[in-house]
XYZ file of C-alpha atoms in Angstrom:
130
model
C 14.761 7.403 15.865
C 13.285 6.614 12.304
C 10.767 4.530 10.899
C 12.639 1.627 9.227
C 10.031 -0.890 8.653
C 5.816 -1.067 8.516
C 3.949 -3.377 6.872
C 0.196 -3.817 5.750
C -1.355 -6.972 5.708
C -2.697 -8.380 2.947
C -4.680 -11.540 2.056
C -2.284 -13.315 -0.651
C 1.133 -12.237 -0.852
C 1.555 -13.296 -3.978
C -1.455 -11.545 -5.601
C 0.351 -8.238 -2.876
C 3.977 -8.985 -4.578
C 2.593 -8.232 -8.067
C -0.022 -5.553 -7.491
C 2.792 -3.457 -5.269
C 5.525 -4.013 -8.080
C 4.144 -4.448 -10.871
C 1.332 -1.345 -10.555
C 2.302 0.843 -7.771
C 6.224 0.196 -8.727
C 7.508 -0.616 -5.912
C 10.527 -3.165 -6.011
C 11.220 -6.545 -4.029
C 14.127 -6.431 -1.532
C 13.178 -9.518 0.714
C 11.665 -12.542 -0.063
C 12.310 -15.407 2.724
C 10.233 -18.332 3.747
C 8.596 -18.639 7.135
C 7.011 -21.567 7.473
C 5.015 -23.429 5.295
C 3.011 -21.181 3.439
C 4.275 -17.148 4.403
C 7.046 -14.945 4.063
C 8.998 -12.376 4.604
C 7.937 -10.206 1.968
C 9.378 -6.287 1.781
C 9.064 -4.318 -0.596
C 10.794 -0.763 -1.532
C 10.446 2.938 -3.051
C 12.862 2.411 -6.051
C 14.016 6.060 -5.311
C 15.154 4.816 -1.791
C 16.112 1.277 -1.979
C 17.977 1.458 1.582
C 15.068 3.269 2.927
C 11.753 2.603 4.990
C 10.731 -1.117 3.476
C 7.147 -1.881 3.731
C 6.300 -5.492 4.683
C 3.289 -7.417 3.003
C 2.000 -9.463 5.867
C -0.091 -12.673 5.665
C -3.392 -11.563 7.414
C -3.715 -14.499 9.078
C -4.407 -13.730 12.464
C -8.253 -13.405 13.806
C -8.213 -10.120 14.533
C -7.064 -8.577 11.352
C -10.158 -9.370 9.211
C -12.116 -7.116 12.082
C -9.812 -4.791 11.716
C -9.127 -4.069 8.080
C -13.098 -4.797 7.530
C -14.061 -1.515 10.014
C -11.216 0.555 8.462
C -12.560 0.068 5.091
C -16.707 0.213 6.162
C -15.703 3.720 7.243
C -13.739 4.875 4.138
C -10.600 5.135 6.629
C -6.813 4.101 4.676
C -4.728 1.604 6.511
C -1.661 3.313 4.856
C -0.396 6.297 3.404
C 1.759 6.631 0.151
C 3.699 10.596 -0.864
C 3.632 10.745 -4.646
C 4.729 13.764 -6.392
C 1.529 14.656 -8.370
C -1.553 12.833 -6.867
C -3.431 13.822 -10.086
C -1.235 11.990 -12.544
C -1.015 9.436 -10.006
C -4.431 8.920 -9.753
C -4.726 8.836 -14.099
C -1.704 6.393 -14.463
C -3.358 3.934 -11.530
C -6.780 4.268 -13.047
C -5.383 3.138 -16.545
C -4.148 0.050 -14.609
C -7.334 -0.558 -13.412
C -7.377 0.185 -9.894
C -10.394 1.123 -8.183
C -10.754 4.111 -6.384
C -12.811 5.417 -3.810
C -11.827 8.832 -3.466
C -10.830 10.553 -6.750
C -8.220 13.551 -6.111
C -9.263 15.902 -3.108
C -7.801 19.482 -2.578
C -7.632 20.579 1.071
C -5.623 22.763 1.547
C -2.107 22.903 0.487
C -2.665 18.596 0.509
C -4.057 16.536 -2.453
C -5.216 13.329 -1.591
C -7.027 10.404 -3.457
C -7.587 6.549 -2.055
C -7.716 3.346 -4.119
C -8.280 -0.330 -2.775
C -5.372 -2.256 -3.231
C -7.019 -5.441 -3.857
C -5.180 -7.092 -0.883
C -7.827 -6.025 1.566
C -6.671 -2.382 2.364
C -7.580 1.223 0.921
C -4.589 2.885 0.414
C -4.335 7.169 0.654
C -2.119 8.960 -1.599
C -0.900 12.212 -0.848
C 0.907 15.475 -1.730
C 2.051 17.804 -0.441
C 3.459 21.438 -1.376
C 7.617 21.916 -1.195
């Protein structure tokens, strides 16, 4: 068994397209209508284009706003990224402009740091010793 797909939702997937392309660098691999207004959006690590896809899903349902609201009240990410250096990471995203809430953390042999991906979600990033 592997993970193949997860998604986060997010409140405009168009605004989500850009912001996980264009600044966290992932790329697009699906983009199909559903419906009227959503789609299915994925998007990939450009390392591992046949790999785990994340989807950006409409948060349309009720019970997501609840959800996503408590996560974030409590400082708790709805996602988890692996980067190889969360300290450059962290300087490279902040010269983009994203805001985060957590600035690099040692603990341990794991460095994390968490931004808000301006689609609703805080987002960790993480690394971890080979």
């Amino acid at each position: 068994m592997r993970i193949h797909l997860t998604s986060v939702f997010v409140d405009d997937q168009a605004k989500a397209l850009h912001f996980y392309t264009e600044i966290l660098g992932f790329v697009k691999k699906y983009d199909v209508p559903v419906g009227e207004k959503d789609r299915w959006l994925t998007v990939v690590s450009p390392d591992e284009p046949g790999g785990t896809e994340l989807l950006l899903e409409p948060a349309g349902h009720p019970a997501v706003k609840t959800y996503r609201d408590a996560l974030a009240q409590d400082g708790i990410p709805l996602a988890q990224f692996a980067v190889d250096d969360v300290k450059a990471e962290y300087e490279r995203l902040r010269g983009l402009g994203v805001r985060f809430i957590q600035e690099p953390l040692e603990m341990g042999p794991v460095t994390t740091a968490v931004f808000d991906d301006t689609c609703g979600n805080l987002i960790q990033i993480a690394t971890q010793p080979a």
